[in-house]
Amino acid sequence: MLTLRPYAPADLDALYAICLQTADAGKDATALHNDPQLVGHIYSAPYGVLEPGNVFVAEDDEGVAGYVVGTYDTSAFIDRLEHEWWPALRQRYAGAAGLTAADQQRVDSIMKPGHPPADLVASYPAHIHMNLLPRLRGQRVGTRLLDLWIAQAKANGVSGIHLGASASNTGGIAFWTRSGFTPWRKEPGVVWFGMRL
Ligand SMILES: CC(C)(COP(=O)(O)OP(=O)(O)OC[C@H]1O[C@@H](n2cnc3c(N)ncnc32)[C@H](O)[C@@H]1OP(=O)(O)O)[C@@H](O)C(=O)NCCC(=O)NCCS
């Protein structure tokens, strides 16, 4: 039995776990990391903690296995992260030892986050991330989660959504294209997409 539902605080561990298991351009990144939380610190957990109303999860009999997270106002969210999210993580990871190369890359992003292009954000102020574990893929669960997110965003007056997909994530790129997003710009390693609501 599959349920799509709003996020609850008890889902935070699942946000971290799913993020790690999809972080290598859609594939499992567990083997790349010594610290299993680093990717989620950046791409999933802050949304659950700071914007829980904009997170939906997909849960089957084995547990939560997919999510869509996001924010309506990317610029405001970036400011919020600077004040409420990154400081504690920067303290925690300053001088951290025993990191893999992939861990170090994520620590670098925590210390100095990259941002989406300003003109993309100006045109499409909201952004999302979506990830499903393999057992839920290819059954239109992603489409249904996206529909939920978009319906709520539209009801709240959001004018457009952007997202970045890893350039090597052919499945993800096919999904976003098929779901109404338009490729906006390619940068090294990433394809930016936008969709007007
Ligand atoms: C990408 C993802 C969110 C798509 O969700 P999903 O539930 O598997 O996709 P859906 O079943 O709703 O697919 C909708 C359409 O997208 C396309 N699509 C989805 N996944 C695809 C894939 N791997 N390859 C090619 N096309 C794909 C199909 O055309 C499909 O239409 P169809 O059912 O008429 O064939 C999910 O597969 C996933 O989480 N993958 C791993 C993590 C990831 O890559 N996240 C995106 C990061 S940018």
JSON list of C-alpha atoms and ligand atoms in Angstrom, two decimals:
[
{"chain": "A", "resi": 1, "resn": "MET", "atom": "CA", "xyz": [0.00, 0.00, 0.00]},
{"chain": "A", "resi": 2, "resn": "LEU", "atom": "CA", "xyz": [1.40, 3.38, -1.00]},
{"chain": "A", "resi": 3, "resn": "THR", "atom": "CA", "xyz": [0.55, 6.64, 0.77]},
{"chain": "A", "resi": 4, "resn": "LEU", "atom": "CA", "xyz": [1.54, 10.13, -0.28]},
{"chain": "A", "resi": 5, "resn": "ARG", "atom": "CA", "xyz": [1.33, 12.49, 2.68]},
{"chain": "A", "resi": 6, "resn": "PRO", "atom": "CA", "xyz": [2.73, 15.68, 4.20]},
{"chain": "A", "resi": 7, "resn": "TYR", "atom": "CA", "xyz": [6.06, 15.46, 6.02]},
{"chain": "A", "resi": 8, "resn": "ALA", "atom": "CA", "xyz": [6.14, 14.73, 9.75]},
{"chain": "A", "resi": 9, "resn": "PRO", "atom": "CA", "xyz": [9.19, 15.37, 12.00]},
{"chain": "A", "resi": 10, "resn": "ALA", "atom": "CA", "xyz": [9.70, 11.61, 12.42]},
{"chain": "A", "resi": 11, "resn": "ASP", "atom": "CA", "xyz": [10.49, 11.43, 8.68]},
{"chain": "A", "resi": 12, "resn": "LEU", "atom": "CA", "xyz": [13.79, 13.31, 9.08]},
{"chain": "A", "resi": 13, "resn": "ASP", "atom": "CA", "xyz": [15.95, 10.15, 9.17]},
{"chain": "A", "resi": 14, "resn": "ALA", "atom": "CA", "xyz": [14.27, 8.97, 5.96]},
{"chain": "A", "resi": 15, "resn": "LEU", "atom": "CA", "xyz": [15.04, 12.30, 4.28]},
{"chain": "A", "resi": 16, "resn": "TYR", "atom": "CA", "xyz": [18.71, 11.77, 5.13]},
{"chain": "A", "resi": 17, "resn": "ALA", "atom": "CA", "xyz": [18.76, 8.09, 4.07]},
{"chain": "A", "resi": 18, "resn": "ILE", "atom": "CA", "xyz": [16.96, 8.57, 0.74]},
{"chain": "A", "resi": 19, "resn": "CYS", "atom": "CA", "xyz": [19.12, 11.56, -0.11]},
{"chain": "A", "resi": 20, "resn": "LEU", "atom": "CA", "xyz": [22.30, 9.51, 0.38]},
{"chain": "A", "resi": 21, "resn": "GLN", "atom": "CA", "xyz": [20.93, 6.56, -1.58]},
{"chain": "A", "resi": 22, "resn": "THR", "atom": "CA", "xyz": [20.20, 8.76, -4.61]},
{"chain": "A", "resi": 23, "resn": "ALA", "atom": "CA", "xyz": [23.06, 11.27, -4.37]},
{"chain": "A", "resi": 24, "resn": "ASP", "atom": "CA", "xyz": [25.38, 9.91, -7.06]},
{"chain": "A", "resi": 25, "resn": "ALA", "atom": "CA", "xyz": [23.48, 11.41, -10.03]},
{"chain": "A", "resi": 26, "resn": "GLY", "atom": "CA", "xyz": [20.41, 9.40, -8.98]},
{"chain": "A", "resi": 27, "resn": "LYS", "atom": "CA", "xyz": [22.36, 6.33, -7.85]},
{"chain": "A", "resi": 28, "resn": "ASP", "atom": "CA", "xyz": [23.37, 5.15, -4.39]},
{"chain": "A", "resi": 29, "resn": "ALA", "atom": "CA", "xyz": [26.24, 7.24, -2.97]},
{"chain": "A", "resi": 30, "resn": "THR", "atom": "CA", "xyz": [26.62, 5.25, 0.28]},
{"chain": "A", "resi": 31, "resn": "ALA", "atom": "CA", "xyz": [30.00, 3.80, -0.72]},
{"chain": "A", "resi": 32, "resn": "LEU", "atom": "CA", "xyz": [31.37, 7.27, -1.48]},
{"chain": "A", "resi": 33, "resn": "HIS", "atom": "CA", "xyz": [30.83, 8.67, 2.01]},
{"chain": "A", "resi": 34, "resn": "ASN", "atom": "CA", "xyz": [32.11, 7.97, 5.50]},
{"chain": "A", "resi": 35, "resn": "ASP", "atom": "CA", "xyz": [29.59, 10.42, 6.93]},
{"chain": "A", "resi": 36, "resn": "PRO", "atom": "CA", "xyz": [26.11, 9.31, 5.82]},
{"chain": "A", "resi": 37, "resn": "GLN", "atom": "CA", "xyz": [24.47, 12.61, 6.74]},
{"chain": "A", "resi": 38, "resn": "LEU", "atom": "CA", "xyz": [26.58, 15.04, 4.76]},
{"chain": "A", "resi": 39, "resn": "VAL", "atom": "CA", "xyz": [24.52, 15.00, 1.57]},
{"chain": "A", "resi": 40, "resn": "GLY", "atom": "CA", "xyz": [21.25, 15.27, 3.45]},
{"chain": "A", "resi": 41, "resn": "HIS", "atom": "CA", "xyz": [22.55, 18.25, 5.42]},
{"chain": "A", "resi": 42, "resn": "ILE", "atom": "CA", "xyz": [22.55, 20.09, 2.10]},
{"chain": "A", "resi": 43, "resn": "TYR", "atom": "CA", "xyz": [19.76, 18.69, -0.06]},
{"chain": "A", "resi": 44, "resn": "SER", "atom": "CA", "xyz": [16.99, 17.28, 2.12]},
{"chain": "A", "resi": 45, "resn": "ALA", "atom": "CA", "xyz": [17.13, 17.85, 5.90]},
{"chain": "A", "resi": 46, "resn": "PRO", "atom": "CA", "xyz": [17.01, 21.68, 5.92]},
{"chain": "A", "resi": 47, "resn": "TYR", "atom": "CA", "xyz": [13.71, 21.57, 4.05]},
{"chain": "A", "resi": 48, "resn": "GLY", "atom": "CA", "xyz": [12.18, 19.15, 6.54]},
{"chain": "A", "resi": 49, "resn": "VAL", "atom": "CA", "xyz": [13.37, 21.26, 9.46]},
{"chain": "A", "resi": 50, "resn": "LEU", "atom": "CA", "xyz": [12.85, 24.79, 8.09]},
{"chain": "A", "resi": 51, "resn": "GLU", "atom": "CA", "xyz": [10.04, 24.29, 5.54]},
{"chain": "A", "resi": 52, "resn": "PRO", "atom": "CA", "xyz": [8.13, 21.19, 6.70]},
{"chain": "A", "resi": 53, "resn": "GLY", "atom": "CA", "xyz": [4.93, 22.40, 5.06]},
{"chain": "A", "resi": 54, "resn": "ASN", "atom": "CA", "xyz": [6.61, 22.21, 1.65]},
{"chain": "A", "resi": 55, "resn": "VAL", "atom": "CA", "xyz": [7.69, 18.58, 1.95]},
{"chain": "A", "resi": 56, "resn": "PHE", "atom": "CA", "xyz": [5.66, 15.56, 0.85]},
{"chain": "A", "resi": 57, "resn": "VAL", "atom": "CA", "xyz": [6.72, 11.95, 1.30]},
{"chain": "A", "resi": 58, "resn": "ALA", "atom": "CA", "xyz": [5.78, 8.62, -0.27]},
{"chain": "A", "resi": 59, "resn": "GLU", "atom": "CA", "xyz": [5.48, 5.75, 2.19]},
{"chain": "A", "resi": 60, "resn": "ASP", "atom": "CA", "xyz": [4.91, 2.06, 1.51]},
{"chain": "A", "resi": 61, "resn": "ASP", "atom": "CA", "xyz": [4.77, -0.97, 3.82]},
{"chain": "A", "resi": 62, "resn": "GLU", "atom": "CA", "xyz": [8.57, -0.82, 4.30]},
{"chain": "A", "resi": 63, "resn": "GLY", "atom": "CA", "xyz": [8.56, 2.87, 5.22]},
{"chain": "A", "resi": 64, "resn": "VAL", "atom": "CA", "xyz": [9.17, 6.27, 3.68]},
{"chain": "A", "resi": 65, "resn": "ALA", "atom": "CA", "xyz": [10.91, 5.73, 0.35]},
{"chain": "A", "resi": 66, "resn": "GLY", "atom": "CA", "xyz": [10.53, 9.00, -1.52]},
{"chain": "A", "resi": 67, "resn": "TYR", "atom": "CA", "xyz": [10.17, 12.74, -1.07]},
{"chain": "A", "resi": 68, "resn": "VAL", "atom": "CA", "xyz": [9.77, 16.07, -2.74]},
{"chain": "A", "resi": 69, "resn": "VAL", "atom": "CA", "xyz": [11.20, 19.03, -0.82]},
{"chain": "A", "resi": 70, "resn": "GLY", "atom": "CA", "xyz": [11.38, 22.66, -1.76]},
{"chain": "A", "resi": 71, "resn": "THR", "atom": "CA", "xyz": [10.77, 26.29, -1.04]},
{"chain": "A", "resi": 72, "resn": "TYR", "atom": "CA", "xyz": [8.63, 28.97, -2.66]},
{"chain": "A", "resi": 73, "resn": "ASP", "atom": "CA", "xyz": [11.25, 31.71, -2.24]},
{"chain": "A", "resi": 74, "resn": "THR", "atom": "CA", "xyz": [14.79, 30.54, -2.97]},
{"chain": "A", "resi": 75, "resn": "SER", "atom": "CA", "xyz": [16.45, 33.86, -2.05]},
{"chain": "A", "resi": 76, "resn": "ALA", "atom": "CA", "xyz": [14.72, 33.98, 1.34]},
{"chain": "A", "resi": 77, "resn": "PHE", "atom": "CA", "xyz": [15.61, 30.33, 1.94]},
{"chain": "A", "resi": 78, "resn": "ILE", "atom": "CA", "xyz": [19.29, 30.99, 1.18]},
{"chain": "A", "resi": 79, "resn": "ASP", "atom": "CA", "xyz": [19.22, 33.78, 3.79]},
{"chain": "A", "resi": 80, "resn": "ARG", "atom": "CA", "xyz": [17.51, 31.52, 6.28]},
{"chain": "A", "resi": 81, "resn": "LEU", "atom": "CA", "xyz": [20.11, 28.80, 5.79]},
{"chain": "A", "resi": 82, "resn": "GLU", "atom": "CA", "xyz": [22.86, 31.31, 6.49]},
{"chain": "A", "resi": 83, "resn": "HIS", "atom": "CA", "xyz": [21.27, 32.25, 9.81]},
{"chain": "A", "resi": 84, "resn": "GLU", "atom": "CA", "xyz": [19.56, 29.08, 11.00]},
{"chain": "A", "resi": 85, "resn": "TRP", "atom": "CA", "xyz": [21.18, 26.06, 9.35]},
{"chain": "A", "resi": 86, "resn": "TRP", "atom": "CA", "xyz": [24.80, 26.43, 8.24]},
{"chain": "A", "resi": 87, "resn": "PRO", "atom": "CA", "xyz": [26.35, 27.95, 11.41]},
{"chain": "A", "resi": 88, "resn": "ALA", "atom": "CA", "xyz": [25.94, 24.80, 13.55]},
{"chain": "A", "resi": 89, "resn": "LEU", "atom": "CA", "xyz": [27.13, 22.55, 10.71]},
{"chain": "A", "resi": 90, "resn": "ARG", "atom": "CA", "xyz": [30.13, 24.77, 10.02]},
{"chain": "A", "resi": 91, "resn": "GLN", "atom": "CA", "xyz": [31.16, 24.43, 13.66]},
{"chain": "A", "resi": 92, "resn": "ARG", "atom": "CA", "xyz": [30.59, 20.69, 13.61]},
{"chain": "A", "resi": 93, "resn": "TYR", "atom": "CA", "xyz": [32.63, 20.04, 10.45]},
{"chain": "A", "resi": 94, "resn": "ALA", "atom": "CA", "xyz": [35.42, 22.58, 10.93]},
{"chain": "A", "resi": 95, "resn": "GLY", "atom": "CA", "xyz": [38.65, 20.58, 10.85]},
{"chain": "A", "resi": 96, "resn": "ALA", "atom": "CA", "xyz": [36.78, 17.27, 10.50]},
{"chain": "A", "resi": 97, "resn": "ALA", "atom": "CA", "xyz": [39.07, 14.28, 9.90]},
{"chain": "A", "resi": 98, "resn": "GLY", "atom": "CA", "xyz": [38.61, 10.95, 8.13]},
{"chain": "A", "resi": 99, "resn": "LEU", "atom": "CA", "xyz": [36.62, 12.37, 5.24]},
{"chain": "A", "resi": 100, "resn": "THR", "atom": "CA", "xyz": [36.41, 10.81, 1.81]},
{"chain": "A", "resi": 101, "resn": "ALA", "atom": "CA", "xyz": [36.80, 12.99, -1.28]},
{"chain": "A", "resi": 102, "resn": "ALA", "atom": "CA", "xyz": [33.00, 13.04, -1.65]},
{"chain": "A", "resi": 103, "resn": "ASP", "atom": "CA", "xyz": [32.59, 13.95, 2.04]},
{"chain": "A", "resi": 104, "resn": "GLN", "atom": "CA", "xyz": [35.11, 16.78, 1.61]},
{"chain": "A", "resi": 105, "resn": "GLN", "atom": "CA", "xyz": [33.24, 18.13, -1.41]},
{"chain": "A", "resi": 106, "resn": "ARG", "atom": "CA", "xyz": [30.04, 18.31, 0.68]},
{"chain": "A", "resi": 107, "resn": "VAL", "atom": "CA", "xyz": [31.86, 19.90, 3.63]},
{"chain": "A", "resi": 108, "resn": "ASP", "atom": "CA", "xyz": [33.20, 22.52, 1.22]},
{"chain": "A", "resi": 109, "resn": "SER", "atom": "CA", "xyz": [29.59, 23.19, 0.12]},
{"chain": "A", "resi": 110, "resn": "ILE", "atom": "CA", "xyz": [28.52, 23.62, 3.73]},
{"chain": "A", "resi": 111, "resn": "MET", "atom": "CA", "xyz": [31.37, 26.06, 4.37]},
{"chain": "A", "resi": 112, "resn": "LYS", "atom": "CA", "xyz": [30.76, 27.97, 1.13]},
{"chain": "A", "resi": 113, "resn": "PRO", "atom": "CA", "xyz": [27.42, 27.02, -0.48]},
{"chain": "A", "resi": 114, "resn": "GLY", "atom": "CA", "xyz": [26.97, 27.31, -4.23]},
{"chain": "A", "resi": 115, "resn": "HIS", "atom": "CA", "xyz": [23.88, 29.16, -5.41]},
{"chain": "A", "resi": 116, "resn": "PRO", "atom": "CA", "xyz": [21.66, 28.82, -8.46]},
{"chain": "A", "resi": 117, "resn": "PRO", "atom": "CA", "xyz": [22.10, 31.51, -11.15]},
{"chain": "A", "resi": 118, "resn": "ALA", "atom": "CA", "xyz": [20.49, 34.79, -10.04]},
{"chain": "A", "resi": 119, "resn": "ASP", "atom": "CA", "xyz": [18.60, 35.25, -13.31]},
{"chain": "A", "resi": 120, "resn": "LEU", "atom": "CA", "xyz": [17.14, 31.74, -13.03]},
{"chain": "A", "resi": 121, "resn": "VAL", "atom": "CA", "xyz": [15.95, 32.49, -9.49]},
{"chain": "A", "resi": 122, "resn": "ALA", "atom": "CA", "xyz": [14.49, 35.83, -10.62]},
{"chain": "A", "resi": 123, "resn": "SER", "atom": "CA", "xyz": [12.42, 34.07, -13.31]},
{"chain": "A", "resi": 124, "resn": "TYR", "atom": "CA", "xyz": [11.55, 30.96, -11.28]},
{"chain": "A", "resi": 125, "resn": "PRO", "atom": "CA", "xyz": [11.67, 31.87, -7.57]},
{"chain": "A", "resi": 126, "resn": "ALA", "atom": "CA", "xyz": [10.74, 28.45, -6.12]},
{"chain": "A", "resi": 127, "resn": "HIS", "atom": "CA", "xyz": [12.88, 25.32, -6.28]},
{"chain": "A", "resi": 128, "resn": "ILE", "atom": "CA", "xyz": [12.48, 21.63, -5.49]},
{"chain": "A", "resi": 129, "resn": "HIS", "atom": "CA", "xyz": [14.43, 18.40, -5.07]},
{"chain": "A", "resi": 130, "resn": "MET", "atom": "CA", "xyz": [12.83, 15.00, -5.54]},
{"chain": "A", "resi": 131, "resn": "ASN", "atom": "CA", "xyz": [14.22, 11.53, -4.87]},
{"chain": "A", "resi": 132, "resn": "LEU", "atom": "CA", "xyz": [12.70, 8.06, -4.75]},
{"chain": "A", "resi": 133, "resn": "LEU", "atom": "CA", "xyz": [14.35, 4.81, -3.70]},
{"chain": "A", "resi": 134, "resn": "PRO", "atom": "CA", "xyz": [14.51, 2.27, -6.56]},
{"chain": "A", "resi": 135, "resn": "ARG", "atom": "CA", "xyz": [11.50, 0.28, -5.35]},
{"chain": "A", "resi": 136, "resn": "LEU", "atom": "CA", "xyz": [9.16, 3.22, -6.00]},
{"chain": "A", "resi": 137, "resn": "ARG", "atom": "CA", "xyz": [10.51, 4.34, -9.37]},
{"chain": "A", "resi": 138, "resn": "GLY", "atom": "CA", "xyz": [8.72, 4.01, -12.69]},
{"chain": "A", "resi": 139, "resn": "GLN", "atom": "CA", "xyz": [5.23, 3.84, -11.18]},
{"chain": "A", "resi": 140, "resn": "ARG", "atom": "CA", "xyz": [4.31, 7.52, -11.49]},
{"chain": "A", "resi": 141, "resn": "VAL", "atom": "CA", "xyz": [5.00, 8.17, -7.81]},
{"chain": "A", "resi": 142, "resn": "GLY", "atom": "CA", "xyz": [7.32, 11.03, -8.81]},
{"chain": "A", "resi": 143, "resn": "THR", "atom": "CA", "xyz": [4.59, 12.48, -11.00]},
{"chain": "A", "resi": 144, "resn": "ARG", "atom": "CA", "xyz": [2.08, 12.32, -8.16]},
{"chain": "A", "resi": 145, "resn": "LEU", "atom": "CA", "xyz": [4.47, 13.90, -5.64]},
{"chain": "A", "resi": 146, "resn": "LEU", "atom": "CA", "xyz": [5.24, 16.67, -8.11]},
{"chain": "A", "resi": 147, "resn": "ASP", "atom": "CA", "xyz": [1.52, 17.27, -8.71]},
{"chain": "A", "resi": 148, "resn": "LEU", "atom": "CA", "xyz": [0.99, 17.64, -4.96]},
{"chain": "A", "resi": 149, "resn": "TRP", "atom": "CA", "xyz": [3.82, 20.14, -4.64]},
{"chain": "A", "resi": 150, "resn": "ILE", "atom": "CA", "xyz": [2.71, 22.16, -7.66]},
{"chain": "A", "resi": 151, "resn": "ALA", "atom": "CA", "xyz": [-0.94, 22.28, -6.57]},
{"chain": "A", "resi": 152, "resn": "GLN", "atom": "CA", "xyz": [0.05, 23.69, -3.19]},
{"chain": "A", "resi": 153, "resn": "ALA", "atom": "CA", "xyz": [2.53, 26.12, -4.75]},
{"chain": "A", "resi": 154, "resn": "LYS", "atom": "CA", "xyz": [-0.09, 27.39, -7.21]},
{"chain": "A", "resi": 155, "resn": "ALA", "atom": "CA", "xyz": [-2.56, 27.88, -4.37]},
{"chain": "A", "resi": 156, "resn": "ASN", "atom": "CA", "xyz": [0.10, 30.02, -2.68]},
{"chain": "A", "resi": 157, "resn": "GLY", "atom": "CA", "xyz": [0.69, 32.20, -5.74]},
{"chain": "A", "resi": 158, "resn": "VAL", "atom": "CA", "xyz": [4.08, 30.80, -6.78]},
{"chain": "A", "resi": 159, "resn": "SER", "atom": "CA", "xyz": [4.96, 31.96, -10.31]},
{"chain": "A", "resi": 160, "resn": "GLY", "atom": "CA", "xyz": [7.68, 29.50, -11.26]},
{"chain": "A", "resi": 161, "resn": "ILE", "atom": "CA", "xyz": [9.89, 26.62, -10.10]},
{"chain": "A", "resi": 162, "resn": "HIS", "atom": "CA", "xyz": [13.50, 25.85, -10.97]},
{"chain": "A", "resi": 163, "resn": "LEU", "atom": "CA", "xyz": [15.77, 22.91, -10.23]},
{"chain": "A", "resi": 164, "resn": "GLY", "atom": "CA", "xyz": [19.20, 21.62, -11.08]},
{"chain": "A", "resi": 165, "resn": "ALA", "atom": "CA", "xyz": [19.83, 18.10, -12.33]},
{"chain": "A", "resi": 166, "resn": "SER", "atom": "CA", "xyz": [23.21, 16.45, -12.48]},
{"chain": "A", "resi": 167, "resn": "ALA", "atom": "CA", "xyz": [24.22, 16.46, -16.16]},
{"chain": "A", "resi": 168, "resn": "SER", "atom": "CA", "xyz": [24.89, 12.71, -16.01]},
{"chain": "A", "resi": 169, "resn": "ASN", "atom": "CA", "xyz": [21.47, 11.89, -14.50]},
{"chain": "A", "resi": 170, "resn": "THR", "atom": "CA", "xyz": [19.74, 10.91, -17.74]},
{"chain": "A", "resi": 171, "resn": "GLY", "atom": "CA", "xyz": [16.71, 9.43, -15.94]},
{"chain": "A", "resi": 172, "resn": "GLY", "atom": "CA", "xyz": [16.17, 12.56, -13.88]},
{"chain": "A", "resi": 173, "resn": "ILE", "atom": "CA", "xyz": [16.58, 14.82, -16.92]},
{"chain": "A", "resi": 174, "resn": "ALA", "atom": "CA", "xyz": [14.05, 12.71, -18.86]},
{"chain": "A", "resi": 175, "resn": "PHE", "atom": "CA", "xyz": [11.61, 12.92, -15.96]},
{"chain": "A", "resi": 176, "resn": "TRP", "atom": "CA", "xyz": [11.80, 16.72, -15.58]},
{"chain": "A", "resi": 177, "resn": "THR", "atom": "CA", "xyz": [11.52, 17.25, -19.33]},
{"chain": "A", "resi": 178, "resn": "ARG", "atom": "CA", "xyz": [8.53, 14.95, -19.50]},
{"chain": "A", "resi": 179, "resn": "SER", "atom": "CA", "xyz": [6.96, 16.72, -16.48]},
{"chain": "A", "resi": 180, "resn": "GLY", "atom": "CA", "xyz": [6.83, 20.16, -18.12]},
{"chain": "A", "resi": 181, "resn": "PHE", "atom": "CA", "xyz": [10.18, 21.66, -17.12]},
{"chain": "A", "resi": 182, "resn": "THR", "atom": "CA", "xyz": [12.22, 23.41, -19.83]},
{"chain": "A", "resi": 183, "resn": "PRO", "atom": "CA", "xyz": [16.01, 23.14, -19.91]},
{"chain": "A", "resi": 184, "resn": "TRP", "atom": "CA", "xyz": [17.17, 26.64, -19.13]},
{"chain": "A", "resi": 185, "resn": "ARG", "atom": "CA", "xyz": [20.98, 26.53, -19.15]},
{"chain": "A", "resi": 186, "resn": "LYS", "atom": "CA", "xyz": [23.74, 23.95, -19.00]},
{"chain": "A", "resi": 187, "resn": "GLU", "atom": "CA", "xyz": [26.68, 24.59, -16.72]},
{"chain": "A", "resi": 188, "resn": "PRO", "atom": "CA", "xyz": [29.57, 22.22, -16.00]},
{"chain": "A", "resi": 189, "resn": "GLY", "atom": "CA", "xyz": [28.00, 19.15, -14.37]},
{"chain": "A", "resi": 190, "resn": "VAL", "atom": "CA", "xyz": [24.48, 20.56, -14.05]},
{"chain": "A", "resi": 191, "resn": "VAL", "atom": "CA", "xyz": [21.45, 21.25, -16.22]},
{"chain": "A", "resi": 192, "resn": "TRP", "atom": "CA", "xyz": [19.15, 23.96, -14.88]},
{"chain": "A", "resi": 193, "resn": "PHE", "atom": "CA", "xyz": [15.42, 23.66, -15.55]},
{"chain": "A", "resi": 194, "resn": "GLY", "atom": "CA", "xyz": [12.51, 26.05, -15.12]},
{"chain": "A", "resi": 195, "resn": "MET", "atom": "CA", "xyz": [8.75, 25.77, -15.21]},
{"chain": "A", "resi": 196, "resn": "ARG", "atom": "CA", "xyz": [6.23, 28.59, -15.07]},
{"chain": "A", "resi": 197, "resn": "LEU", "atom": "CA", "xyz": [3.12, 27.86, -13.03]},
{"chain": "B", "resi": 1, "resn": "LIG", "atom": "C1", "xyz": [13.55, 10.86, -11.33]},
{"chain": "B", "resi": 1, "resn": "LIG", "atom": "C2", "xyz": [12.40, 10.33, -10.44]},
{"chain": "B", "resi": 1, "resn": "LIG", "atom": "C3", "xyz": [12.07, 11.39, -9.39]},
{"chain": "B", "resi": 1, "resn": "LIG", "atom": "C4", "xyz": [11.19, 10.09, -11.35]},
{"chain": "B", "resi": 1, "resn": "LIG", "atom": "O1", "xyz": [10.13, 9.57, -10.58]},
{"chain": "B", "resi": 1, "resn": "LIG", "atom": "P1", "xyz": [9.33, 8.29, -11.09]},
{"chain": "B", "resi": 1, "resn": "LIG", "atom": "O2", "xyz": [8.19, 8.06, -10.19]},
{"chain": "B", "resi": 1, "resn": "LIG", "atom": "O3", "xyz": [10.29, 7.19, -11.27]},
{"chain": "B", "resi": 1, "resn": "LIG", "atom": "O4", "xyz": [8.83, 8.81, -12.52]},
{"chain": "B", "resi": 1, "resn": "LIG", "atom": "P2", "xyz": [7.37, 8.60, -13.16]},
{"chain": "B", "resi": 1, "resn": "LIG", "atom": "O5", "xyz": [7.02, 7.15, -13.12]},
{"chain": "B", "resi": 1, "resn": "LIG", "atom": "O6", "xyz": [6.39, 9.53, -12.53]},
{"chain": "B", "resi": 1, "resn": "LIG", "atom": "O7", "xyz": [7.68, 9.01, -14.66]},
{"chain": "B", "resi": 1, "resn": "LIG", "atom": "C5", "xyz": [7.01, 10.04, -15.38]},
{"chain": "B", "resi": 1, "resn": "LIG", "atom": "C6", "xyz": [7.62, 10.13, -16.77]},
{"chain": "B", "resi": 1, "resn": "LIG", "atom": "O8", "xyz": [9.00, 10.53, -16.65]},
{"chain": "B", "resi": 1, "resn": "LIG", "atom": "C7", "xyz": [9.81, 9.77, -17.53]},
{"chain": "B", "resi": 1, "resn": "LIG", "atom": "N1", "xyz": [10.84, 9.07, -16.78]},
{"chain": "B", "resi": 1, "resn": "LIG", "atom": "C8", "xyz": [10.86, 8.86, -15.43]},
{"chain": "B", "resi": 1, "resn": "LIG", "atom": "N2", "xyz": [11.99, 8.21, -15.07]},
{"chain": "B", "resi": 1, "resn": "LIG", "atom": "C9", "xyz": [12.66, 7.98, -16.22]},
{"chain": "B", "resi": 1, "resn": "LIG", "atom": "C10", "xyz": [13.90, 7.35, -16.51]},
{"chain": "B", "resi": 1, "resn": "LIG", "atom": "N3", "xyz": [14.67, 6.82, -15.53]},
{"chain": "B", "resi": 1, "resn": "LIG", "atom": "N4", "xyz": [14.30, 7.29, -17.79]},
{"chain": "B", "resi": 1, "resn": "LIG", "atom": "C11", "xyz": [13.56, 7.84, -18.79]},
{"chain": "B", "resi": 1, "resn": "LIG", "atom": "N5", "xyz": [12.38, 8.45, -18.58]},
{"chain": "B", "resi": 1, "resn": "LIG", "atom": "C12", "xyz": [11.94, 8.53, -17.30]},
{"chain": "B", "resi": 1, "resn": "LIG", "atom": "C13", "xyz": [8.95, 8.80, -18.25]},
{"chain": "B", "resi": 1, "resn": "LIG", "atom": "O9", "xyz": [8.73, 9.32, -19.54]},
{"chain": "B", "resi": 1, "resn": "LIG", "atom": "C14", "xyz": [7.63, 8.79, -17.48]},
{"chain": "B", "resi": 1, "resn": "LIG", "atom": "O10", "xyz": [6.57, 8.81, -18.37]},
{"chain": "B", "resi": 1, "resn": "LIG", "atom": "P3", "xyz": [5.82, 7.45, -18.77]},
{"chain": "B", "resi": 1, "resn": "LIG", "atom": "O11", "xyz": [5.34, 6.85, -17.47]},
{"chain": "B", "resi": 1, "resn": "LIG", "atom": "O12", "xyz": [4.71, 7.93, -19.63]},
{"chain": "B", "resi": 1, "resn": "LIG", "atom": "O13", "xyz": [6.82, 6.62, -19.46]},
{"chain": "B", "resi": 1, "resn": "LIG", "atom": "C15", "xyz": [12.79, 8.99, -9.74]},
{"chain": "B", "resi": 1, "resn": "LIG", "atom": "O14", "xyz": [12.99, 8.00, -10.70]},
{"chain": "B", "resi": 1, "resn": "LIG", "atom": "C16", "xyz": [14.03, 9.10, -8.88]},
{"chain": "B", "resi": 1, "resn": "LIG", "atom": "O15", "xyz": [13.93, 9.50, -7.73]},
{"chain": "B", "resi": 1, "resn": "LIG", "atom": "N6", "xyz": [15.20, 8.73, -9.40]},
{"chain": "B", "resi": 1, "resn": "LIG", "atom": "C17", "xyz": [16.44, 8.73, -8.64]},
{"chain": "B", "resi": 1, "resn": "LIG", "atom": "C18", "xyz": [16.81, 10.08, -8.04]},
{"chain": "B", "resi": 1, "resn": "LIG", "atom": "C19", "xyz": [16.80, 11.18, -9.06]},
{"chain": "B", "resi": 1, "resn": "LIG", "atom": "O16", "xyz": [17.39, 11.06, -10.14]},
{"chain": "B", "resi": 1, "resn": "LIG", "atom": "N7", "xyz": [16.16, 12.32, -8.70]},
{"chain": "B", "resi": 1, "resn": "LIG", "atom": "C20", "xyz": [16.11, 13.49, -9.54]},
{"chain": "B", "resi": 1, "resn": "LIG", "atom": "C21", "xyz": [17.29, 14.30, -9.28]},
{"chain": "B", "resi": 1, "resn": "LIG", "atom": "S1", "xyz": [17.41, 15.66, -10.43]}
]
